PDB file of C-alpha atoms in Angstrom:
ATOM      1  CA  MET Y 489       0.000   0.000   0.000  1.00  0.00           C
ATOM      2  CA  PRO Y 490       1.475   3.430  -0.923  1.00  0.00           C
ATOM      3  CA  TRP Y 491       2.427   5.535   2.094  1.00  0.00           C
ATOM      4  CA  GLU Y 492      -0.035   8.293   1.206  1.00  0.00           C
ATOM      5  CA  ARG Y 493      -2.951   5.850   1.173  1.00  0.00           C
ATOM      6  CA  PHE Y 494      -1.893   4.346   4.498  1.00  0.00           C
ATOM      7  CA  ALA Y 495      -1.466   7.742   6.172  1.00  0.00           C
ATOM      8  CA  SER Y 496      -4.862   8.899   4.891  1.00  0.00           C
ATOM      9  CA  CYS Y 497      -6.639   5.951   6.538  1.00  0.00           C
ATOM     10  CA  VAL Y 498      -6.807   7.265  10.106  1.00  0.00           C
ATOM     11  CA  GLU Y 499      -8.477   4.169  11.546  1.00  0.00           C
ATOM     12  CA  LEU Y 500      -5.791   1.891  10.109  1.00  0.00           C
ATOM     13  CA  VAL Y 501      -2.980   4.147  11.372  1.00  0.00           C
ATOM     14  CA  HIS Y 502      -4.464   4.089  14.872  1.00  0.00           C
ATOM     15  CA  LYS Y 503      -4.749   0.287  14.795  1.00  0.00           C
ATOM     16  CA  VAL Y 504      -1.066  -0.029  13.863  1.00  0.00           C
ATOM     17  CA  LEU Y 505       0.156   2.532  16.408  1.00  0.00           C
ATOM     18  CA  ALA Y 506      -1.927   0.814  19.103  1.00  0.00           C
ATOM     19  CA  TYR Y 507       0.835  -1.814  19.279  1.00  0.00           C
ATOM     20  CA  CYS Y 508       3.438   0.842  20.201  1.00  0.00           C
ATOM     21  CA  ASP Y 509       4.353   2.061  23.672  1.00  0.00           C
ATOM     22  CA  ALA Y 510       5.344   5.665  24.398  1.00  0.00           C
ATOM     23  CA  GLY Y 511       9.013   4.932  23.692  1.00  0.00           C
ATOM     24  CA  ASP Y 512       8.190   3.511  20.273  1.00  0.00           C
ATOM     25  CA  LEU Y 513       6.023   6.520  19.471  1.00  0.00           C
ATOM     26  CA  HIS Y 514       8.751   8.906  20.605  1.00  0.00           C
ATOM     27  CA  ARG Y 515      11.283   7.275  18.298  1.00  0.00           C
ATOM     28  CA  LEU Y 516       8.831   7.162  15.414  1.00  0.00           C
ATOM     29  CA  ARG Y 517       8.079  10.865  15.750  1.00  0.00           C
ATOM     30  CA  GLY Y 518      11.727  11.658  15.270  1.00  0.00           C
ATOM     31  CA  THR Y 519      11.993   9.951  11.893  1.00  0.00           C
ATOM     32  CA  SER Y 520      10.031  12.425   9.771  1.00  0.00           C
ATOM     33  CA  VAL Y 521       7.540  15.267   9.860  1.00  0.00           C
ATOM     34  CA  GLU Y 522       4.892  12.964   8.399  1.00  0.00           C
ATOM     35  CA  ASN Y 523       5.384  10.345  11.108  1.00  0.00           C
ATOM     36  CA  ALA Y 524       5.353  13.039  13.786  1.00  0.00           C
ATOM     37  CA  GLN Y 525       1.941  14.137  12.539  1.00  0.00           C
ATOM     38  CA  LEU Y 526       0.624  10.565  12.632  1.00  0.00           C
ATOM     39  CA  VAL Y 527       1.847  10.070  16.198  1.00  0.00           C
ATOM     40  CA  GLN Y 528       0.394  13.407  17.255  1.00  0.00           C
ATOM     41  CA  SER Y 529      -2.987  12.462  15.825  1.00  0.00           C
ATOM     42  CA  TYR Y 530      -2.891   9.095  17.600  1.00  0.00           C
ATOM     43  CA  LEU Y 531      -1.969  10.607  20.990  1.00  0.00           C
ATOM     44  CA  GLN Y 532      -4.808  13.094  20.701  1.00  0.00           C
ATOM     45  CA  HIS Y 533      -7.094  10.181  19.847  1.00  0.00           C
ATOM     46  CA  ARG Y 534      -6.095   8.328  23.022  1.00  0.00           C
ATOM     47  CA  VAL Y 535      -6.651  11.376  25.231  1.00  0.00           C
ATOM     48  CA  ARG Y 536     -10.081  11.902  23.643  1.00  0.00           C
ATOM     49  CA  LYS Y 537     -10.960   8.265  24.421  1.00  0.00           C
ATOM     50  CA  VAL Y 538     -10.147   8.875  28.076  1.00  0.00           C
ATOM     51  CA  SER Y 539     -12.311  12.008  28.042  1.00  0.00           C
ATOM     52  CA  ALA Y 540     -15.218  10.168  26.432  1.00  0.00           C
ATOM     53  CA  ARG Y 541     -15.400   7.742  29.366  1.00  0.00           C
ATOM     54  CA  TYR Y 542     -16.134  10.594  31.783  1.00  0.00           C
ATOM     55  CA  PHE Y 543     -17.616  13.422  29.713  1.00  0.00           C
ATOM     56  CA  ALA Y 544     -20.133  13.802  26.894  1.00  0.00           C
ATOM     57  CA  ASN Y 545     -17.561  15.558  24.711  1.00  0.00           C
ATOM     58  CA  GLY Y 546     -14.190  14.021  23.922  1.00  0.00           C
ATOM     59  CA  GLU Y 547     -12.553  17.459  24.049  1.00  0.00           C
ATOM     60  CA  VAL Y 548     -13.717  18.345  27.566  1.00  0.00           C
ATOM     61  CA  LEU Y 549     -10.843  16.757  29.506  1.00  0.00           C
ATOM     62  CA  GLN Y 550      -8.141  18.517  27.507  1.00  0.00           C
ATOM     63  CA  ASP Y 551      -9.922  21.845  27.994  1.00  0.00           C
ATOM     64  CA  LEU Y 552     -10.193  21.242  31.761  1.00  0.00           C
ATOM     65  CA  LEU Y 553      -6.495  20.439  32.036  1.00  0.00           C
ATOM     66  CA  HIS Y 554      -5.524  23.509  30.025  1.00  0.00           C
ATOM     67  CA  THR Y 555      -7.816  25.924  31.875  1.00  0.00           C
ATOM     68  CA  CYS Y 556      -6.878  24.731  35.377  1.00  0.00           C
ATOM     69  CA  ASP Y 557      -3.134  23.980  34.896  1.00  0.00           C
ATOM     70  CA  ALA Y 558      -4.005  20.399  35.812  1.00  0.00           C
ATOM     71  CA  VAL Y 559      -2.705  16.946  34.892  1.00  0.00           C
ATOM     72  CA  VAL Y 560      -4.017  13.378  34.897  1.00  0.00           C
ATOM     73  CA  SER Y 561      -1.886  10.814  36.718  1.00  0.00           C
ATOM     74  CA  GLY Y 562      -2.289   7.360  38.250  1.00  0.00           C
ATOM     75  CA  SER Y 563      -3.307   4.277  36.278  1.00  0.00           C
ATOM     76  CA  THR Y 564      -4.893   6.325  33.463  1.00  0.00           C
ATOM     77  CA  ALA Y 565      -1.597   8.053  32.641  1.00  0.00           C
ATOM     78  CA  LEU Y 566       0.276   4.749  32.883  1.00  0.00           C
ATOM     79  CA  HIS Y 567      -2.193   3.097  30.504  1.00  0.00           C
ATOM     80  CA  ILE Y 568      -1.559   5.765  27.841  1.00  0.00           C
ATOM     81  CA  LEU Y 569       2.188   5.043  28.047  1.00  0.00           C
ATOM     82  CA  LEU Y 570       1.638   1.347  27.316  1.00  0.00           C
ATOM     83  CA  PRO Y 571       0.478  -0.224  24.045  1.00  0.00           C
ATOM     84  CA  GLU Y 572      -3.266   0.134  23.644  1.00  0.00           C
ATOM     85  CA  SER Y 573      -3.375  -3.335  22.062  1.00  0.00           C
ATOM     86  CA  GLY Y 574      -2.012  -6.049  24.314  1.00  0.00           C
ATOM     87  CA  THR Y 575      -2.480  -4.220  27.605  1.00  0.00           C
ATOM     88  CA  ALA Y 576      -4.982  -6.490  29.329  1.00  0.00           C
ATOM     89  CA  TRP Y 577      -6.194  -4.086  32.013  1.00  0.00           C
ATOM     90  CA  THR Y 578      -8.254  -0.899  31.748  1.00  0.00           C
ATOM     91  CA  PRO Y 579      -8.192   2.001  34.243  1.00  0.00           C
ATOM     92  CA  VAL Y 580     -11.314   2.240  36.365  1.00  0.00           C
ATOM     93  CA  ASP Y 581     -10.785   5.722  37.771  1.00  0.00           C
ATOM     94  CA  LEU Y 582      -9.583   9.188  36.810  1.00  0.00           C
ATOM     95  CA  ASP Y 583      -7.204  11.160  39.028  1.00  0.00           C
ATOM     96  CA  ILE Y 584      -6.909  14.868  38.163  1.00  0.00           C
ATOM     97  CA  TYR Y 585      -4.192  16.833  39.963  1.00  0.00           C
ATOM     98  CA  VAL Y 586      -4.637  20.583  40.382  1.00  0.00           C
ATOM     99  CA  PRO Y 587      -2.735  23.346  42.195  1.00  0.00           C
ATOM    100  CA  GLN Y 588      -4.550  25.012  45.080  1.00  0.00           C
ATOM    101  CA  ARG Y 589      -5.187  28.218  43.120  1.00  0.00           C
ATOM    102  CA  THR Y 590      -7.316  26.495  40.441  1.00  0.00           C
ATOM    103  CA  CYS Y 591      -9.187  23.976  42.594  1.00  0.00           C
ATOM    104  CA  THR Y 592     -12.343  26.082  42.820  1.00  0.00           C
ATOM    105  CA  MET Y 593     -12.333  26.634  39.064  1.00  0.00           C
ATOM    106  CA  MET Y 594     -11.938  22.891  38.440  1.00  0.00           C
ATOM    107  CA  LEU Y 595     -14.884  22.059  40.710  1.00  0.00           C
ATOM    108  CA  ARG Y 596     -17.048  24.652  38.970  1.00  0.00           C
ATOM    109  CA  ARG Y 597     -16.170  23.239  35.563  1.00  0.00           C
ATOM    110  CA  LEU Y 598     -16.906  19.689  36.725  1.00  0.00           C
ATOM    111  CA  LYS Y 599     -20.272  20.849  38.095  1.00  0.00           C
ATOM    112  CA  VAL Y 600     -21.141  22.189  34.641  1.00  0.00           C
ATOM    113  CA  GLU Y 601     -20.297  18.723  33.261  1.00  0.00           C
ATOM    114  CA  GLY Y 602     -22.784  17.094  35.648  1.00  0.00           C
ATOM    115  CA  TYR Y 603     -20.498  16.184  38.564  1.00  0.00           C
ATOM    116  CA  SER Y 604     -21.059  17.020  42.223  1.00  0.00           C
ATOM    117  CA  VAL Y 605     -18.933  16.558  45.325  1.00  0.00           C
ATOM    118  CA  VAL Y 606     -19.397  13.118  46.872  1.00  0.00           C
ATOM    119  CA  LYS Y 607     -16.703  13.212  49.530  1.00  0.00           C
ATOM    120  CA  GLU Y 608     -13.706  15.234  50.607  1.00  0.00           C
ATOM    121  CA  LYS Y 609     -10.735  13.631  52.319  1.00  0.00           C
ATOM    122  CA  VAL Y 610      -8.039  15.583  54.111  1.00  0.00           C
ATOM    123  CA  GLU Y 611      -4.410  14.678  53.434  1.00  0.00           C
ATOM    124  CA  THR Y 612      -3.900  12.591  56.569  1.00  0.00           C
ATOM    125  CA  THR Y 613      -6.609  10.080  55.550  1.00  0.00           C
ATOM    126  CA  THR Y 614      -6.083   9.835  51.807  1.00  0.00           C
ATOM    127  CA  GLY Y 615      -3.324   7.242  51.650  1.00  0.00           C
ATOM    128  CA  TYR Y 616      -1.232   9.731  49.670  1.00  0.00           C
ATOM    129  CA  PRO Y 617       1.919  10.092  51.783  1.00  0.00           C
ATOM    130  CA  TYR Y 618       3.747  13.263  52.821  1.00  0.00           C
ATOM    131  CA  SER Y 619       2.631  16.860  52.604  1.00  0.00           C
ATOM    132  CA  ALA Y 620       2.512  17.566  48.860  1.00  0.00           C
ATOM    133  CA  VAL Y 621      -1.219  16.709  48.785  1.00  0.00           C
ATOM    134  CA  SER Y 622      -3.558  19.166  50.483  1.00  0.00           C
ATOM    135  CA  ARG Y 623      -6.764  17.178  50.072  1.00  0.00           C
ATOM    136  CA  VAL Y 624      -8.641  14.842  47.727  1.00  0.00           C
ATOM    137  CA  ILE Y 625     -12.144  15.764  46.557  1.00  0.00           C
ATOM    138  CA  ILE Y 626     -14.190  12.937  45.053  1.00  0.00           C
ATOM    139  CA  VAL Y 627     -16.851  14.007  42.552  1.00  0.00           C
ATOM    140  CA  GLY Y 628     -19.410  11.814  40.811  1.00  0.00           C
ATOM    141  CA  ASN Y 629     -22.276  11.940  38.330  1.00  0.00           C
ATOM    142  CA  GLY Y 630     -24.086   8.744  39.315  1.00  0.00           C
ATOM    143  CA  GLN Y 631     -22.103   6.627  36.861  1.00  0.00           C
ATOM    144  CA  THR Y 632     -18.448   7.561  37.171  1.00  0.00           C
ATOM    145  CA  THR Y 633     -16.279   9.221  39.796  1.00  0.00           C
ATOM    146  CA  ILE Y 634     -13.230  11.478  39.528  1.00  0.00           C
ATOM    147  CA  ASP Y 635     -10.643  12.138  42.223  1.00  0.00           C
ATOM    148  CA  VAL Y 636      -9.535  15.783  42.256  1.00  0.00           C
ATOM    149  CA  VAL Y 637      -6.181  15.778  44.067  1.00  0.00           C
ATOM    150  CA  VAL Y 638      -5.172  19.235  45.290  1.00  0.00           C
ATOM    151  CA  SER Y 639      -1.456  19.976  45.498  1.00  0.00           C
ATOM    152  CA  ARG Y 640       0.019  22.070  48.294  1.00  0.00           C
ATOM    153  CA  SER Y 641       2.684  23.525  46.030  1.00  0.00           C
ATOM    154  CA  ALA Y 642       2.554  26.009  43.158  1.00  0.00           C
ATOM    155  CA  THR Y 643       2.231  23.193  40.626  1.00  0.00           C
ATOM    156  CA  SER Y 644      -0.077  20.237  40.177  1.00  0.00           C
ATOM    157  CA  ILE Y 645       2.701  17.718  39.534  1.00  0.00           C
ATOM    158  CA  SER Y 646       4.712  17.765  42.806  1.00  0.00           C
ATOM    159  CA  PRO Y 647       2.653  14.989  44.551  1.00  0.00           C
ATOM    160  CA  ILE Y 648       3.370  12.596  41.672  1.00  0.00           C
ATOM    161  CA  PHE Y 649       6.995  12.140  42.733  1.00  0.00           C
ATOM    162  CA  GLN Y 650       5.876  10.851  46.138  1.00  0.00           C
ATOM    163  CA  PHE Y 651       3.880   7.895  44.798  1.00  0.00           C
ATOM    164  CA  HIS Y 652       4.367   4.381  46.176  1.00  0.00           C
ATOM    165  CA  THR Y 653       6.195   3.032  43.107  1.00  0.00           C
ATOM    166  CA  MET Y 654       8.077   4.381  40.100  1.00  0.00           C
ATOM    167  CA  ALA Y 655       5.569   2.782  37.723  1.00  0.00           C
ATOM    168  CA  VAL Y 656       2.953   5.453  38.447  1.00  0.00           C
ATOM    169  CA  MET Y 657       5.217   8.518  38.454  1.00  0.00           C
ATOM    170  CA  ASN Y 658       3.737   9.679  35.157  1.00  0.00           C
ATOM    171  CA  PHE Y 659       1.167  12.190  33.972  1.00  0.00           C
ATOM    172  CA  PHE Y 660      -0.357  13.827  30.954  1.00  0.00           C
ATOM    173  CA  SER Y 661      -1.399  17.450  30.606  1.00  0.00           C
ATOM    174  CA  ALA Y 662      -3.282  19.327  27.901  1.00  0.00           C
ATOM    175  CA  ASP Y 663      -0.051  19.525  25.892  1.00  0.00           C
ATOM    176  CA  SER Y 664       2.211  16.610  26.776  1.00  0.00           C
ATOM    177  CA  ILE Y 665       2.708  13.115  28.179  1.00  0.00           C
ATOM    178  CA  PHE Y 666       5.442  12.511  30.769  1.00  0.00           C
ATOM    179  CA  CYS Y 667       7.153   9.398  32.191  1.00  0.00           C
ATOM    180  CA  SER Y 668       9.701   9.693  35.019  1.00  0.00           C
ATOM    181  CA  TYR Y 669      11.377   6.297  34.606  1.00  0.00           C
ATOM    182  CA  PRO Y 670      10.806   5.111  31.014  1.00  0.00           C
ATOM    183  CA  ASN Y 671      13.705   2.615  31.078  1.00  0.00           C
ATOM    184  CA  LEU Y 672      11.853   0.708  33.786  1.00  0.00           C
ATOM    185  CA  THR Y 673       8.187   1.495  33.198  1.00  0.00           C
ATOM    186  CA  LEU Y 674       8.112   0.590  29.504  1.00  0.00           C
ATOM    187  CA  ARG Y 675       9.782  -2.740  30.379  1.00  0.00           C
ATOM    188  CA  HIS Y 676       7.139  -3.431  33.050  1.00  0.00           C
ATOM    189  CA  LEU Y 677       9.740  -3.018  35.798  1.00  0.00           C
ATOM    190  CA  THR Y 678       9.367  -0.850  38.873  1.00  0.00           C
ATOM    191  CA  MET Y 679      10.829  -0.080  42.288  1.00  0.00           C
ATOM    192  CA  VAL Y 680       9.130   0.703  45.576  1.00  0.00           C
ATOM    193  CA  ASN Y 681       9.389   4.272  46.813  1.00  0.00           C
ATOM    194  CA  ALA Y 682      11.189   3.964  50.140  1.00  0.00           C
ATOM    195  CA  GLY Y 683       9.368   6.953  51.655  1.00  0.00           C
ATOM    196  CA  PRO Y 684       6.291   5.090  52.966  1.00  0.00           C
ATOM    197  CA  LEU Y 685       8.558   2.397  54.416  1.00  0.00           C
ATOM    198  CA  TYR Y 686      10.873   4.696  56.353  1.00  0.00           C
ATOM    199  CA  PHE Y 687       8.376   7.351  57.425  1.00  0.00           C
ATOM    200  CA  GLY Y 688       5.578   5.151  58.669  1.00  0.00           C
ATOM    201  CA  THR Y 689       2.975   5.931  56.008  1.00  0.00           C
ATOM    202  CA  MET Y 690       2.877   2.454  54.464  1.00  0.00           C
ATOM    203  CA  ASN Y 691      -0.703   1.258  54.961  1.00  0.00           C
ATOM    204  CA  LEU Y 692      -3.106  -1.310  53.544  1.00  0.00           C
ATOM    205  CA  ALA Y 693      -4.188   1.032  50.731  1.00  0.00           C
ATOM    206  CA  THR Y 694      -0.574   1.423  49.617  1.00  0.00           C
ATOM    207  CA  ILE Y 695       0.052  -2.319  49.774  1.00  0.00           C
ATOM    208  CA  ASP Y 696      -3.153  -2.966  47.797  1.00  0.00           C
ATOM    209  CA  ALA Y 697      -2.021  -0.482  45.149  1.00  0.00           C
ATOM    210  CA  MET Y 698       1.374  -2.163  44.755  1.00  0.00           C
ATOM    211  CA  THR Y 699      -0.305  -5.571  44.583  1.00  0.00           C
ATOM    212  CA  LYS Y 700      -2.575  -4.234  41.833  1.00  0.00           C
ATOM    213  CA  TYR Y 701       0.376  -3.237  39.660  1.00  0.00           C
ATOM    214  CA  LYS Y 702       2.071  -6.565  40.254  1.00  0.00           C
ATOM    215  CA  ALA Y 703      -1.104  -8.249  39.003  1.00  0.00           C
ATOM    216  CA  ARG Y 704      -0.921  -5.986  35.956  1.00  0.00           C
ATOM    217  CA  GLY Y 705       2.414  -7.463  34.980  1.00  0.00           C
ATOM    218  CA  PHE Y 706       4.914  -5.173  36.696  1.00  0.00           C
ATOM    219  CA  ARG Y 707       7.930  -6.794  38.326  1.00  0.00           C
ATOM    220  CA  PHE Y 708       9.504  -5.164  41.369  1.00  0.00           C
ATOM    221  CA  VAL Y 709      13.295  -4.951  41.177  1.00  0.00           C
ATOM    222  CA  ARG Y 710      16.119  -3.881  43.471  1.00  0.00           C
ATOM    223  CA  CYS Y 711      17.764  -0.527  42.937  1.00  0.00           C
ATOM    224  CA  LYS Y 712      21.261  -1.971  42.554  1.00  0.00           C
ATOM    225  CA  ASP Y 713      20.019  -4.209  39.733  1.00  0.00           C
ATOM    226  CA  THR Y 714      18.993  -1.178  37.637  1.00  0.00           C
ATOM    227  CA  HIS Y 715      22.203   0.867  37.716  1.00  0.00           C
ATOM    228  CA  HIS Y 716      23.034   0.011  34.113  1.00  0.00           C
ATOM    229  CA  TYR Y 717      20.153   2.329  33.167  1.00  0.00           C
ATOM    230  CA  LYS Y 718      20.720   6.079  33.243  1.00  0.00           C
ATOM    231  CA  MET Y 719      19.658   8.019  36.372  1.00  0.00           C
ATOM    232  CA  ILE Y 720      17.586   5.207  37.897  1.00  0.00           C
ATOM    233  CA  CYS Y 721      19.123   4.945  41.375  1.00  0.00           C
ATOM    234  CA  LYS Y 722      16.652   5.980  44.058  1.00  0.00           C
ATOM    235  CA  THR Y 723      19.174   8.308  45.689  1.00  0.00           C
ATOM    236  CA  LYS Y 724      19.971  10.213  42.480  1.00  0.00           C
ATOM    237  CA  THR Y 725      18.602  13.736  42.172  1.00  0.00           C
ATOM    238  CA  ARG Y 726      16.129  13.766  39.286  1.00  0.00           C
ATOM    239  CA  SER Y 727      14.464  16.636  37.460  1.00  0.00           C
ATOM    240  CA  VAL Y 728      11.570  16.921  35.046  1.00  0.00           C
ATOM    241  CA  THR Y 729      14.005  18.722  32.727  1.00  0.00           C
ATOM    242  CA  ASP Y 730      16.761  16.072  32.769  1.00  0.00           C
ATOM    243  CA  ARG Y 731      17.392  13.702  29.864  1.00  0.00           C
ATOM    244  CA  ALA Y 732      16.530  10.448  31.646  1.00  0.00           C
ATOM    245  CA  MET Y 733      12.774  10.965  31.523  1.00  0.00           C
ATOM    246  CA  LEU Y 734      10.403  10.858  28.548  1.00  0.00           C
ATOM    247  CA  TRP Y 735       8.292  13.724  27.221  1.00  0.00           C
ATOM    248  CA  LEU Y 736       5.869  13.337  24.337  1.00  0.00           C
ATOM    249  CA  ASP Y 737       4.479  16.633  23.112  1.00  0.00           C
ATOM    250  CA  ILE Y 738       0.913  16.054  21.964  1.00  0.00           C
ATOM    251  CA  HIS Y 739       0.732  19.162  19.809  1.00  0.00           C
ATOM    252  CA  GLY Y 740       4.265  20.243  18.916  1.00  0.00           C
ATOM    253  CA  SER Y 741       7.447  18.753  17.503  1.00  0.00           C
ATOM    254  CA  PRO Y 742       9.214  15.846  19.250  1.00  0.00           C
ATOM    255  CA  GLY Y 743      11.890  16.555  21.838  1.00  0.00           C
ATOM    256  CA  THR Y 744      14.007  14.594  24.287  1.00  0.00           C
ATOM    257  CA  SER Y 745      13.651  17.010  27.195  1.00  0.00           C
ATOM    258  CA  TYR Y 746      11.794  20.037  28.411  1.00  0.00           C
ATOM    259  CA  THR Y 747      13.535  23.332  29.098  1.00  0.00           C
ATOM    260  CA  CYS Y 748      12.796  25.599  32.045  1.00  0.00           C
ATOM    261  CA  MET Y 749      11.009  27.947  29.647  1.00  0.00           C
ATOM    262  CA  GLU Y 750       8.694  25.164  28.467  1.00  0.00           C
ATOM    263  CA  MET Y 751       8.043  24.106  32.068  1.00  0.00           C
ATOM    264  CA  PHE Y 752       7.136  27.674  33.013  1.00  0.00           C
ATOM    265  CA  ARG Y 753       4.806  28.037  30.022  1.00  0.00           C
ATOM    266  CA  GLN Y 754       2.942  24.852  30.822  1.00  0.00           C
ATOM    267  CA  PHE Y 755       3.075  24.506  34.612  1.00  0.00           C
ATOM    268  CA  GLY Y 756       3.989  27.955  35.954  1.00  0.00           C
ATOM    269  CA  VAL Y 757       7.231  26.775  37.593  1.00  0.00           C
ATOM    270  CA  LEU Y 758      10.810  26.516  36.333  1.00  0.00           C
ATOM    271  CA  ASP Y 759      11.543  22.956  37.438  1.00  0.00           C
ATOM    272  CA  VAL Y 760      10.601  20.146  39.809  1.00  0.00           C
ATOM    273  CA  ARG Y 761      13.386  18.046  41.348  1.00  0.00           C
ATOM    274  CA  TRP Y 762      13.114  14.974  43.515  1.00  0.00           C
ATOM    275  CA  ILE Y 763      15.042  12.262  45.358  1.00  0.00           C
ATOM    276  CA  LEU Y 764      13.203   9.103  46.353  1.00  0.00           C
ATOM    277  CA  GLY Y 765      15.657   8.445  49.149  1.00  0.00           C
ATOM    278  CA  GLY Y 766      16.339   5.389  51.291  1.00  0.00           C
ATOM    279  CA  MET Y 767      19.455   3.449  52.163  1.00  0.00           C
ATOM    280  CA  MET Y 768      22.355   4.258  49.862  1.00  0.00           C
ATOM    281  CA  CYS Y 769      23.192   1.452  47.465  1.00  0.00           C
ATOM    282  CA  GLU Y 770      26.215  -0.565  48.657  1.00  0.00           C
ATOM    283  CA  LEU Y 771      26.409   1.614  51.833  1.00  0.00           C
ATOM    284  CA  GLU Y 772      24.136   0.041  54.417  1.00  0.00           C
ATOM    285  CA  SER Y 773      24.885   2.659  57.067  1.00  0.00           C
ATOM    286  CA  ALA Y 774      24.143   5.712  54.879  1.00  0.00           C
ATOM    287  CA  PHE Y 775      20.631   7.062  54.504  1.00  0.00           C
ATOM    288  CA  CYS Y 776      19.218   9.660  52.093  1.00  0.00           C
ATOM    289  CA  ARG Y 777      15.989  11.473  52.959  1.00  0.00           C
ATOM    290  CA  LEU Y 778      13.328  11.746  50.260  1.00  0.00           C
ATOM    291  CA  CYS Y 779      12.780  15.232  48.878  1.00  0.00           C
ATOM    292  CA  VAL Y 780      10.628  17.059  46.310  1.00  0.00           C
ATOM    293  CA  GLU Y 781      11.635  20.620  45.420  1.00  0.00           C
ATOM    294  CA  VAL Y 782       9.631  23.016  43.252  1.00  0.00           C
ATOM    295  CA  VAL Y 783      11.762  25.704  41.608  1.00  0.00           C
ATOM    296  CA  GLU Y 784       9.619  28.812  41.178  1.00  0.00           C
ATOM    297  CA  ASP Y 785      10.190  32.059  39.338  1.00  0.00           C
ATOM    298  CA  GLU Y 786      11.041  34.754  41.893  1.00  0.00           C
ATOM    299  CA  SER Y 787      11.525  37.691  39.524  1.00  0.00           C
TER     300      SER Y 787
END
């Protein structure tokens, strides 16, 4: 089949790209302008499918994320990183992360879409460890529910780097898809975040969540067994602008990293850095405390 005929058949293109994970799509985008356009169209298609499960209009979710400087994380973001065909599980919930300043706006927009507040949980009872989460507001419309997770910091994404495992340290926004540890996640490998273990916040909900991802085919590995991959060690300082993570721009040209300028345009901060922490590899007596730092513009 000539390339032009293949590219013009959108349904066929989407069926082929459904066998690709985010790493495959990233590499494909870099091969030509034409392929970049096909990948962009497919990524937009996948985000619209997520939106259609919760809203009457497939464009609503992207508009919400853009208007409220919000992101989607959790199992929904992970599912978009994996091949659509061959991934046996389907997300059953939607977690939207918002900064404090846009929470009210998000709730108003969700009310317009037919959702109302079902329950509000303060940070100490949510199961989300540490202080980056202010509260979780559960909204529903009688058929589906959405968790609105409110960040304490200036950006919606800081709580994501405190999750229980590396496999879920991902998100997508109105403009891009992000994976913190692609060398592990796209191979169905993951490590436990040591924070809940060392700081007493490991509970049944956290254990259930880790068990869920094991059932979904993820294998838990030791940190020292992953050092042949770049910037994987749990005690390494990571950044959303370093070259070890994966960004897929849904609307623009492909790139291997985000600059501080791009971060500021999309999330209102210059950078987010984190260390998972725990016992130092090969040094049993040395301990590194977990940390998430938001770098803001102070001009």
